[in-house]
GROMACS .gro file of C-alpha atoms in nm:
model
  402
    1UNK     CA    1  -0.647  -4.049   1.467
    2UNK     CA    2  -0.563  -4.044   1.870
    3UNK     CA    3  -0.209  -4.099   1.934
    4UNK     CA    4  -0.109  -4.352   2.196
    5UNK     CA    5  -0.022  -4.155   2.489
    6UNK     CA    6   0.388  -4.245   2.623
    7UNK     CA    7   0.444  -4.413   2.887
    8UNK     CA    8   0.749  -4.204   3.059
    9UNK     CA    9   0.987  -4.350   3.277
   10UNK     CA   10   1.213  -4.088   3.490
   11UNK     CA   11   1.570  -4.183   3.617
   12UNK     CA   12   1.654  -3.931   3.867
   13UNK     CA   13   1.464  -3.689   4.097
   14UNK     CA   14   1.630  -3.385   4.117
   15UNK     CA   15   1.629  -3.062   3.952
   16UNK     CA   16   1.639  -3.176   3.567
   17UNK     CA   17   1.370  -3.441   3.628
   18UNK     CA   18   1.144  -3.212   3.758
   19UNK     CA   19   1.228  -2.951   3.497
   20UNK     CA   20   1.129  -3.230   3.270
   21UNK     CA   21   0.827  -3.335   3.430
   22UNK     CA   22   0.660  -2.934   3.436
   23UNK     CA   23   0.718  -2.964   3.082
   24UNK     CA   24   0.546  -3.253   3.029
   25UNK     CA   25   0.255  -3.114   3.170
   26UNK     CA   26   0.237  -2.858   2.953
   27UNK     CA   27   0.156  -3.054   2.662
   28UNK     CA   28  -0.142  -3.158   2.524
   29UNK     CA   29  -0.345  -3.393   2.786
   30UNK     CA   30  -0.298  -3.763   2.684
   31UNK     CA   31   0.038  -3.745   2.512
   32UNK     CA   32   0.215  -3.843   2.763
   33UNK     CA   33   0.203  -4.010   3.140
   34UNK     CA   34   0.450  -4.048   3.389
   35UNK     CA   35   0.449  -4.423   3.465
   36UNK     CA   36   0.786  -4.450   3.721
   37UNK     CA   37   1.061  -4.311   3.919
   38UNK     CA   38   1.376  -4.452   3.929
   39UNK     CA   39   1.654  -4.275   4.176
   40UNK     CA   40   1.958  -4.384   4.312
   41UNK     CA   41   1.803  -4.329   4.689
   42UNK     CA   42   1.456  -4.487   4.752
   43UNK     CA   43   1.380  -4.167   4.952
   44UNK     CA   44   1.452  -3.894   4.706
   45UNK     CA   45   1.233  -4.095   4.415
   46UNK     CA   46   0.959  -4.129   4.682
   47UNK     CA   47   0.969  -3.759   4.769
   48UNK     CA   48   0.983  -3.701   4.375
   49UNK     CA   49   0.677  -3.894   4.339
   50UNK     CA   50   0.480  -3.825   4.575
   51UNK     CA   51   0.465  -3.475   4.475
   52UNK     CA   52   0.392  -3.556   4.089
   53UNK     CA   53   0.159  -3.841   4.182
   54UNK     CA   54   0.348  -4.102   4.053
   55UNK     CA   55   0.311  -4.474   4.246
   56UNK     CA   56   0.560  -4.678   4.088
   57UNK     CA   57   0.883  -4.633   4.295
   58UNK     CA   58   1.245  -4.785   4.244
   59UNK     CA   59   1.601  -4.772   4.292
   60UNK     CA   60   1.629  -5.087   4.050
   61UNK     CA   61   1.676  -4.983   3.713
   62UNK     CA   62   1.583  -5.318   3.540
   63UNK     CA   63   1.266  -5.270   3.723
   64UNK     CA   64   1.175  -4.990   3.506
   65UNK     CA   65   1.345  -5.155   3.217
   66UNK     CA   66   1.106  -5.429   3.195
   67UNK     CA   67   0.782  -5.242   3.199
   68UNK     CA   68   0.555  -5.276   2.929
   69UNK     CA   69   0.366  -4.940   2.966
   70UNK     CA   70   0.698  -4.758   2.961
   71UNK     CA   71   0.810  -4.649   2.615
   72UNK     CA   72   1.030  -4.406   2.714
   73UNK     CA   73   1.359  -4.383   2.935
   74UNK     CA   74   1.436  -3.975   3.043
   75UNK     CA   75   1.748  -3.995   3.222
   76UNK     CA   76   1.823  -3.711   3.455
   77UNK     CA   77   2.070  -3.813   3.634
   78UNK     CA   78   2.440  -3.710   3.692
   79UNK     CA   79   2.653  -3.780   3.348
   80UNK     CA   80   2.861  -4.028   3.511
   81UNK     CA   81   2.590  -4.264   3.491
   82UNK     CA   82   2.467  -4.124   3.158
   83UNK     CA   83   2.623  -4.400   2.910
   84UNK     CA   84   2.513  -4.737   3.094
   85UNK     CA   85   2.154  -4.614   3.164
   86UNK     CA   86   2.103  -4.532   2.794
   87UNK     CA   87   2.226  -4.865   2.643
   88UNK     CA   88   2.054  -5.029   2.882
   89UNK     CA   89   1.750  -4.859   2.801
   90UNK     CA   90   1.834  -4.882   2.383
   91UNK     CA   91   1.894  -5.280   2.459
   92UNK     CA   92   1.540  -5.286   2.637
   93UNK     CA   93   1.396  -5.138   2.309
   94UNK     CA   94   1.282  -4.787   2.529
   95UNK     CA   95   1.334  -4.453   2.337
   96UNK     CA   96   1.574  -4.232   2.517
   97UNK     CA   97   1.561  -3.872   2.641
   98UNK     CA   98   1.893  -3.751   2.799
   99UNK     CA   99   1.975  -3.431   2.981
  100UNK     CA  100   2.362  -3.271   2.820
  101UNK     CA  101   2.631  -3.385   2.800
  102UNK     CA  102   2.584  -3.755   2.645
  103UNK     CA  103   2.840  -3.870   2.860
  104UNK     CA  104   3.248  -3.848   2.916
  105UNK     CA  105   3.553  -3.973   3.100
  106UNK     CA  106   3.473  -4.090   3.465
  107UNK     CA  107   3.753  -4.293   3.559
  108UNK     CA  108   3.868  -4.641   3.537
  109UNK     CA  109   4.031  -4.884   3.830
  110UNK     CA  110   4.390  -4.756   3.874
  111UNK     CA  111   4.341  -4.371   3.788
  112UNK     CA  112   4.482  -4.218   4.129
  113UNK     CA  113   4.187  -3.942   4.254
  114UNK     CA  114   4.144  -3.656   4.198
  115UNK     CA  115   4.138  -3.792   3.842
  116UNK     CA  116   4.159  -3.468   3.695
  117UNK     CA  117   4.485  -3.422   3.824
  118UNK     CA  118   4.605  -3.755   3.720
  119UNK     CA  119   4.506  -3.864   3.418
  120UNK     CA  120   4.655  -3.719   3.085
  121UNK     CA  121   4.333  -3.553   2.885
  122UNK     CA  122   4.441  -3.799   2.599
  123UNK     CA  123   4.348  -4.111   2.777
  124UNK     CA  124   4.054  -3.909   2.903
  125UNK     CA  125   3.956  -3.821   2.530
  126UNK     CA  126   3.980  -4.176   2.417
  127UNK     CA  127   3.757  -4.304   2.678
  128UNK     CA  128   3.465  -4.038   2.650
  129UNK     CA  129   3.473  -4.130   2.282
  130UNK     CA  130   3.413  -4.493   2.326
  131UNK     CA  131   3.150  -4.431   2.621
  132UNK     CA  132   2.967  -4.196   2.336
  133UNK     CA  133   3.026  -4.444   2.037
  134UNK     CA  134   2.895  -4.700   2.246
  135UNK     CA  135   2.516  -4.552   2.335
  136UNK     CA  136   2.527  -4.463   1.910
  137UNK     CA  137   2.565  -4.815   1.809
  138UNK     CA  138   2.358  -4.933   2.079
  139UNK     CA  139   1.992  -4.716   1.952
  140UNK     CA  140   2.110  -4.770   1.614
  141UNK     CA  141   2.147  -5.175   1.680
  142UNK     CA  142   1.774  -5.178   1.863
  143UNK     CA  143   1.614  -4.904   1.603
  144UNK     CA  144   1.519  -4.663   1.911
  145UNK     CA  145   1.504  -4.320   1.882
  146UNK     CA  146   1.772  -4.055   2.104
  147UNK     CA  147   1.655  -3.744   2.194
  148UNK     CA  148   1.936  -3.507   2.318
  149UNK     CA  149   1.807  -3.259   2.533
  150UNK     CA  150   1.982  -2.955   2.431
  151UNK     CA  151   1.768  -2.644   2.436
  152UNK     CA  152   2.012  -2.418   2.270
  153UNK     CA  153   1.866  -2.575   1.957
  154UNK     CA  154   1.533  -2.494   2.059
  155UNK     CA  155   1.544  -2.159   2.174
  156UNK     CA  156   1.319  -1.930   2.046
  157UNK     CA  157   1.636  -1.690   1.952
  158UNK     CA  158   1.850  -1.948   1.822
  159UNK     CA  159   1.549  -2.070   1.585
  160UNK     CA  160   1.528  -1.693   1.491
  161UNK     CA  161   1.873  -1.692   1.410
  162UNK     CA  162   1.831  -1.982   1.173
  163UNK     CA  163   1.596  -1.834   1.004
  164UNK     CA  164   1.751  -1.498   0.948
  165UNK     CA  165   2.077  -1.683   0.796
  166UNK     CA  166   1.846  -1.851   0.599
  167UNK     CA  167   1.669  -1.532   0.476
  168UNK     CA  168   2.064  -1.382   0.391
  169UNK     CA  169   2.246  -1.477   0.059
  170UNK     CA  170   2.551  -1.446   0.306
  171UNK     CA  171   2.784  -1.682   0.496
  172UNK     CA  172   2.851  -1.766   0.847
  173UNK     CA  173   3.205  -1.639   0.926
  174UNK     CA  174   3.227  -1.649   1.283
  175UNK     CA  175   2.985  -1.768   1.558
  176UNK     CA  176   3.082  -1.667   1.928
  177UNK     CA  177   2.901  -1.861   2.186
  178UNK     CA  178   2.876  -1.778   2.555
  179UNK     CA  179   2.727  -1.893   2.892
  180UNK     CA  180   2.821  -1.730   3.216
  181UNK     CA  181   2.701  -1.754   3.565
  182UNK     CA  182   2.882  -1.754   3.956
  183UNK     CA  183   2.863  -2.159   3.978
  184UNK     CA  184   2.704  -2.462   4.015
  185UNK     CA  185   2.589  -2.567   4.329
  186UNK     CA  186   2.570  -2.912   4.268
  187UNK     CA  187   2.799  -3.175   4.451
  188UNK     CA  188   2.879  -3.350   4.203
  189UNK     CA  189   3.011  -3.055   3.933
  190UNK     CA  190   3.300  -3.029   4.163
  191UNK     CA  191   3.501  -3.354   4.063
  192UNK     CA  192   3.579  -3.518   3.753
  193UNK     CA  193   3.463  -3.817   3.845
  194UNK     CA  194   3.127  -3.737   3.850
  195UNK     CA  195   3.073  -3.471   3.574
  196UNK     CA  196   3.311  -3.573   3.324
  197UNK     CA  197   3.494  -3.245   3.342
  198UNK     CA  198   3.390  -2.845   3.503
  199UNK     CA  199   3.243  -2.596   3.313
  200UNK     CA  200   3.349  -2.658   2.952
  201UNK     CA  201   3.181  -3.007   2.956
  202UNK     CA  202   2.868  -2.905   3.227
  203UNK     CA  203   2.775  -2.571   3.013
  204UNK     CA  204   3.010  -2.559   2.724
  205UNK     CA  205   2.787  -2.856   2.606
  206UNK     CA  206   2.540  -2.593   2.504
  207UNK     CA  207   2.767  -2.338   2.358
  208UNK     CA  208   2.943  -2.626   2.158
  209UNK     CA  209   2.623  -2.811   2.078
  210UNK     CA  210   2.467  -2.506   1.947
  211UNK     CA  211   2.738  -2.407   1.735
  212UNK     CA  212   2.786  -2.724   1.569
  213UNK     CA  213   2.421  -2.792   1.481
  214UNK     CA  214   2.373  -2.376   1.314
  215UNK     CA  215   2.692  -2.495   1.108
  216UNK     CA  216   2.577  -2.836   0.990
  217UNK     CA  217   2.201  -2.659   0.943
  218UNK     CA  218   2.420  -2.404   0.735
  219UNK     CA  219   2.627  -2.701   0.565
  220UNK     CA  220   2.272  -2.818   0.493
  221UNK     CA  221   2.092  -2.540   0.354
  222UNK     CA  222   2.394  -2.387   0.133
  223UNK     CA  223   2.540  -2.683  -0.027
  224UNK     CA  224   2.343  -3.033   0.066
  225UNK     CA  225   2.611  -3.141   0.346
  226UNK     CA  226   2.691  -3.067   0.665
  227UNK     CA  227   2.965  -2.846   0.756
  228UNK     CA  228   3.171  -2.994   1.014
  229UNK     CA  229   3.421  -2.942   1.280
  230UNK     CA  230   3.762  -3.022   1.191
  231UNK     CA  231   4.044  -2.903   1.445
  232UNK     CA  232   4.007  -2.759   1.835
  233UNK     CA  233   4.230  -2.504   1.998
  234UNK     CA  234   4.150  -2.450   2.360
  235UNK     CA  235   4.244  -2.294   2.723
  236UNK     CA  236   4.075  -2.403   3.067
  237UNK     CA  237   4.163  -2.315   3.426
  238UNK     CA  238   4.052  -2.309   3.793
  239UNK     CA  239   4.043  -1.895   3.866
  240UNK     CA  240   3.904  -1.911   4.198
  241UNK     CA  241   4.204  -2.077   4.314
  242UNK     CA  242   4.430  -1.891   4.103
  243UNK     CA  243   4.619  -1.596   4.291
  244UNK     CA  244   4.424  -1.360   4.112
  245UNK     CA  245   4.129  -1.435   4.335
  246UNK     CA  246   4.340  -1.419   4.733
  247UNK     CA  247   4.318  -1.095   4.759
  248UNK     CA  248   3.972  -1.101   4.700
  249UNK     CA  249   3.925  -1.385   4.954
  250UNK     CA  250   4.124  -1.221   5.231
  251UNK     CA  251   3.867  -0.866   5.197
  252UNK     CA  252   3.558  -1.158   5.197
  253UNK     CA  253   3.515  -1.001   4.829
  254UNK     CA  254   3.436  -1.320   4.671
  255UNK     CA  255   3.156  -1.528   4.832
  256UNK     CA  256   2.861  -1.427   4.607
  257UNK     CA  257   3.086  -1.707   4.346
  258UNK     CA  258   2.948  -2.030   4.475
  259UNK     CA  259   3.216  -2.239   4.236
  260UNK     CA  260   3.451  -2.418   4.433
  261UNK     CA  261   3.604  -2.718   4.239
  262UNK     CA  262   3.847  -3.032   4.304
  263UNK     CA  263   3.969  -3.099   4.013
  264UNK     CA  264   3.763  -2.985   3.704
  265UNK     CA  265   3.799  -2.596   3.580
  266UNK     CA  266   3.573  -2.324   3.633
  267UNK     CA  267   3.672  -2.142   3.259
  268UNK     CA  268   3.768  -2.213   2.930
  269UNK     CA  269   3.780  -2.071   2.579
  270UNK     CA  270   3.747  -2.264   2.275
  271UNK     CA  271   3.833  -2.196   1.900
  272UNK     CA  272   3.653  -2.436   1.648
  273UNK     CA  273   3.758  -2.457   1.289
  274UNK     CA  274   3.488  -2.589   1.038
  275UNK     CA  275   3.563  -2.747   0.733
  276UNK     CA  276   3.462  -2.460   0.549
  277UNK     CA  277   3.710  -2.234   0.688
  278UNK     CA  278   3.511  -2.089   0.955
  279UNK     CA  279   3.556  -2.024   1.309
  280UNK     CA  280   3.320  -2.055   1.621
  281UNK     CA  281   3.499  -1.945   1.949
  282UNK     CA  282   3.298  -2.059   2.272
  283UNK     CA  283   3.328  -1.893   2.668
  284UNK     CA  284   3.229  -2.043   2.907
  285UNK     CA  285   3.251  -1.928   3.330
  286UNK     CA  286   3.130  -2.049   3.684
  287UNK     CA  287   3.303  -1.734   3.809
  288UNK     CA  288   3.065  -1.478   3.677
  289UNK     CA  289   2.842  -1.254   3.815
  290UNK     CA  290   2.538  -1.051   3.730
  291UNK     CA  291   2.304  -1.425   3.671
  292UNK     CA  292   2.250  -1.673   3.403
  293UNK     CA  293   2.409  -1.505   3.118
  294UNK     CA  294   2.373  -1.728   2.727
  295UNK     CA  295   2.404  -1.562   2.395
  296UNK     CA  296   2.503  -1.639   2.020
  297UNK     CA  297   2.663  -1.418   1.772
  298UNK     CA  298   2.654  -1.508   1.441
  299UNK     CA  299   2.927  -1.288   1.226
  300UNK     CA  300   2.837  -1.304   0.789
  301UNK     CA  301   2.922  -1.151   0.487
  302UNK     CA  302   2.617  -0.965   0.490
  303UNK     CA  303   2.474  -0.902   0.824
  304UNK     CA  304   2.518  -0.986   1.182
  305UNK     CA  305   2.274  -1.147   1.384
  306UNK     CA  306   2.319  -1.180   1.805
  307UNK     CA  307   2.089  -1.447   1.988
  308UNK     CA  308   1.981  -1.333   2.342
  309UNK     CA  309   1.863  -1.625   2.562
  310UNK     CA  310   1.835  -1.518   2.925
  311UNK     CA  311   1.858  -1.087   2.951
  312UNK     CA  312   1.568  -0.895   2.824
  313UNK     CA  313   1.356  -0.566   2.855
  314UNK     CA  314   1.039  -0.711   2.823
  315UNK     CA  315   0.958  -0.618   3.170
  316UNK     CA  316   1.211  -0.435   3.449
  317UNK     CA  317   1.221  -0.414   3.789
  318UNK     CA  318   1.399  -0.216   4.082
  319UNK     CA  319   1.448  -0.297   4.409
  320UNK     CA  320   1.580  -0.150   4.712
  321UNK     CA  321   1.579  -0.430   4.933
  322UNK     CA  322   1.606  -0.737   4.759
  323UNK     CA  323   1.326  -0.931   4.935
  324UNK     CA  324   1.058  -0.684   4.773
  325UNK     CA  325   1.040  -0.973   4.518
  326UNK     CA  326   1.159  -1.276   4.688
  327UNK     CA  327   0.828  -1.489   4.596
  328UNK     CA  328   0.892  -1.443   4.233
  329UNK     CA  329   1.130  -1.668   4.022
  330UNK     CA  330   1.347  -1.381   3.794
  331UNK     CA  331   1.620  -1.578   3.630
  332UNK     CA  332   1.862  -1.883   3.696
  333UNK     CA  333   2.124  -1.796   3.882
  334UNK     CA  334   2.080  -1.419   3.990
  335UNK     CA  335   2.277  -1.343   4.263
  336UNK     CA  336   2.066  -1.067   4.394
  337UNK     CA  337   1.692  -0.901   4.327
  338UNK     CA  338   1.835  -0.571   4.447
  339UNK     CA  339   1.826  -0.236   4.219
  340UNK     CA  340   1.752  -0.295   3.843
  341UNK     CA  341   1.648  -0.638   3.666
  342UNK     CA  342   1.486  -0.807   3.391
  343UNK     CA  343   1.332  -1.102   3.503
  344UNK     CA  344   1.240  -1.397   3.221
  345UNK     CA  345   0.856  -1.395   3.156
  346UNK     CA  346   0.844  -1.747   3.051
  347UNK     CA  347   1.212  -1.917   3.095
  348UNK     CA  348   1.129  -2.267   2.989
  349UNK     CA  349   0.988  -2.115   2.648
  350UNK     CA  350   1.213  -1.839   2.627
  351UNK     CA  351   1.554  -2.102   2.662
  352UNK     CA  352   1.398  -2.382   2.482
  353UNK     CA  353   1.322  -2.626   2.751
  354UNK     CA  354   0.928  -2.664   2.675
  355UNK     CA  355   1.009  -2.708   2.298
  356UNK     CA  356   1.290  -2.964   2.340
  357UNK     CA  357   1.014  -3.177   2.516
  358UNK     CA  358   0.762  -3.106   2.227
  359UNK     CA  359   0.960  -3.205   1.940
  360UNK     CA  360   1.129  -3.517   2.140
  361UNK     CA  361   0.740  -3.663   2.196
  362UNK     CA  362   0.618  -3.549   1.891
  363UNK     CA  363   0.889  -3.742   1.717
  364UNK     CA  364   0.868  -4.048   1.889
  365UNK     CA  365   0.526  -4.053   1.817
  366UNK     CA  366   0.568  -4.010   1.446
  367UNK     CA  367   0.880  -4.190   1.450
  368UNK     CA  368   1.094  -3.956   1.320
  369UNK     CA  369   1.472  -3.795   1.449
  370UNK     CA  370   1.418  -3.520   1.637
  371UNK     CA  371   1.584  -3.204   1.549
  372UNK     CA  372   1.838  -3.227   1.823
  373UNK     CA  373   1.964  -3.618   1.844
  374UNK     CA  374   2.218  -3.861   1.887
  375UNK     CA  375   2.479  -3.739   1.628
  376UNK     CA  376   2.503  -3.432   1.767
  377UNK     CA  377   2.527  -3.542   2.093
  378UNK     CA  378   2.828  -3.736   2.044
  379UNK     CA  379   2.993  -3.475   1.788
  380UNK     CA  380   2.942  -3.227   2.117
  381UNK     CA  381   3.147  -3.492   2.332
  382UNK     CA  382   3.459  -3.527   2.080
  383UNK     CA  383   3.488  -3.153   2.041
  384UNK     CA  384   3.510  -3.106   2.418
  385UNK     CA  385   3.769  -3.369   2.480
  386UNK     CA  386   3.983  -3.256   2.215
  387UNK     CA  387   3.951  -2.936   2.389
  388UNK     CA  388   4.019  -3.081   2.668
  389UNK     CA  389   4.365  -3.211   2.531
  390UNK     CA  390   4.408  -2.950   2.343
  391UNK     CA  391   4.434  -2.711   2.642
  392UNK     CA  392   4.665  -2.966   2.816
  393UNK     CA  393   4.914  -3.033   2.551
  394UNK     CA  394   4.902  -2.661   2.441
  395UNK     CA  395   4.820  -2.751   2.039
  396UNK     CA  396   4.596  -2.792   1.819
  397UNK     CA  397   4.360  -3.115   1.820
  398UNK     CA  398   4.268  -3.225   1.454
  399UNK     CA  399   3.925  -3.366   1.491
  400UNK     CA  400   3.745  -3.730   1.339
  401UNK     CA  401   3.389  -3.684   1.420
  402UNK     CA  402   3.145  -3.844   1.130
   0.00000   0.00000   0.00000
C-alpha cells in the first residue's frame, strides 16, 4: 500500500533547516514534500525557498499552523524559541521534529543581562525543567509524535557499538563521551539568552544524549528497565578569557579559535552516575583545534569498544597549500586543508544525520516512537542543568528524571 507522502513544514532557514531539507531529499520520492517556510525574517525564508522551490512563505507561525497539507512541524530554529514553537505545533495536532537541545533557561523579566552572570544556575535549572515538562505533556495531551533530532543515536558507530554490547555477556562500566572543535560561529551561541547555555548545552547535548540512551538501551536489554541517571558532578569555564589564553593573544597565537562568548562557557566536564553504579564522564570544547572531533568509549567487563564519528582513514589527503582542495567539503569545522587529512566520505551518513530523518518519517508514518524521542530529550535537558548547578555550587546534583 502507498503511504501518504508528509506534508513538511520548516521553521527556520539557516544551516540546520537546510541540513534537514538535503536529507529529505534523499529519501524515497513521495515520502515527503516540503509544503512551507516559516523564518523569523521574511527575507531569509524567501532566500531559503527560493532555492528549494518552496512557494509558501511566512514569518507568521500560525500561518503554518493552520495548514491542512502540513503534518509535520521541523523546527530549526535557535533553542530559545524551541519550547513555544513545539507546543504550539503539539496543540495544532502537527508531529514535531526538533533540532538538540529541547529547550532551556532563556530568561525571564527582571534577570539583569548578561543572564549568565546573574542568575543562580538553580533558578536556571528549575526553569529549563518546566520549559521541557511543558512540550512532554503538551504531545502527550494531543497524541502527536516528537522526534528529537539527535544523531549520536543514529550514527553508524554508535549503532555498531550497540550491537557489540549486545553481542558481550559483559557490562557497561564506564562510557566517556567527547566532542571538540575551535567554536561556533553562530551569533547567537555567544549569550545565554539565546542558547540556553555554551558548549555543554549546544554540543554536550549529544555527548549527554548519547550516553543516556546506550545506558537505558543497556537497562533494556540486560534486565527489562532502563538504567537511569541518578546524580551529576560537573566543571564549566570560559578559557579563552581565562589568563591562560593572554599570552597567546598578545603573540596573535590564538585566532584560528573562533569562540568568543558573553556569558555562556566554552568547556566543561561532566561525571554521570547511573543507577546501576556506573559512570559516564562527558568533554566537551569550543577551544579545540585540529576540526570536528566526536567519539564514544564504552569501558566493560569483557571488552572495550571506542565509537569514531568524524576522523577516519578511509581516504587521506596532503596538501601543501591549503587551497589545492578548497572546492571540496572535508569535515565540519577543519581549520585548515593544509598537510595531512581525512576528509568524511559521506558525513550526513557517517554522523547519523540522514538516518535520524529516516526513522523520524518512517515512524510517523507507521505511527510509532522513534528511536530517539521526547523522553530522552527532556532527560538530556535535566542532566545538563544539574550540571549546570552542579558546577556552580561545587557539589553533587542528585537527579529526578522519570
Amino acid at each position: 500500500m502507498n503511504k501518504k507522502t508528509l506534508g513538511i513544514g520548516i521553521v527556520g532557514a539557516r544551516y540546520g533547516a537546510r541540513m534537514h531539507h538535503a536529507n529529505y531529499m534523499s529519501l524515497t520520492p513521495g515520502l515527503v514534500e516540503i509544503r512551507g517556510i516559516c523564518a523569523l525574517t521574511e527575507e531569509s525564508a524567501k532566500t531559503f525557498a527560493e532555492d528549494i522551490g518552496v512557494s509558501f512563505v511566512t514569518t507568521d507561525l500560525d500561518e503554518l499552523l493552520v495548514r491542512e497539507d502540513v503534518d509535520v512541524i521541523d523546527i530549526c530554529t535557535p533553542p530559545a524559541s524551541h519550547h513555544e514553537i513545539a507546543i504550539k505545533a503539539a496543540e495544532a495536532g502537527k508531529h514535531i521534529i526538533m533540532e538538540k537541545p529541547l529547550t532551556g533557561y532563556f530568561g525571564e523579566p527582571g534577570d539583569a543581562e548578561p543572564i549568565g552572570f546573574h542568575v543562580p544556575r538553580a533558578k536556571m535549572r528549575a526553569g529549563a525543567i518546566q520549559n521541557a515538562e511543558a512540550v512532554r505533556e503538551a504531545v502527550r495531551a494531543n497524541k502527536v509524535l516528537f522526534c528529537y533530532a539527535e544523531n549520536w543515536v543514529y550514527a553508524p558507530p554508535i549503532v555498531k557499538m550497540r550491537n557489540l554490547i549486545a553481542a558481550s555477556k559483559g557490562s557497561v562500566l564506564e562510557l566517556r563521551a567527547e566532542e571538540n572543535h575551535s567554536g561556533s560561529n553562530s551569533f547567537f551561541s555567544k549569550e545565554w539568552k539565546y542558547m540556553g547555555g555554551g558548549a555543554l548545552l549546544r554540543m554536550g547535548a549529544h555527548a549527554v544524549g548519547a550516553c543516556l540512551y546506550l545506558k537505558q538501551w543497556e537497562g533494556q536489554h540486560r534486565r527489562g528497565k532502563s538504567i537511569l541517571p541518578v546524580s551529576v558532578m560537573a566543571d564549566t569555564a570560559d578559557l579563552i578569557h581565562t589568563e591562560a589564553s593572554e599570552y597567546a593573544k598578545k603573540a596573535n597565537a590564538h585566532q584560528w579559535i573562533s569562540s568568543d562568548p558573553v556569558d555562556v562557557e566554552d568547556w566543561a566536564n561532566v561525571v554521570i552516575k547511573f543507577d546501576d553504579g556506573s559512570r559516564a564522564t562527558v568533554l566537551v570544547s569550543d577551544v579545540g583545534l585540529g576540526g570536528l572531533n566526536t567519539r564514544v568509549t564504552a569501558y566493560m567487563t569483557d571488552g572495550v569498544v571506542k565509537a569514531n564519528m568524524t576522523a577516519n582513514n578511509v581516504i587521506e589527503t596532503y596538501a601543501v597549500d591549503p587551497e589545492t582542495f578548497a572546492g571540496e567539503n572535508f569535515t565540519e569545522k577543519l581549520e585548515t586543508k593544509a598537510g595531512w587529512n581525512r576528509p568524511s566520505c559521506d558525513e550526513d551518513w557517517f554522523r547519523g544525520f540522514s538516518r535520524e530523518i529516516e526513522d523520524f518519517v518512517h515512524s510517523i508514518h507507521e505511527s510509532r516512537e522513534p528511536l530517539s524521542g521526547i523522553d530522552l530529550a527532556v532527560d538530556v535537558v535535566h542532566v545538563i542543568y544539574a550540571a549546570y548547578q552542579s558546577a556552580e555550587e561545587g557539589r553533587v546534583i542528585q537527579l529526578s528524571t522519570k
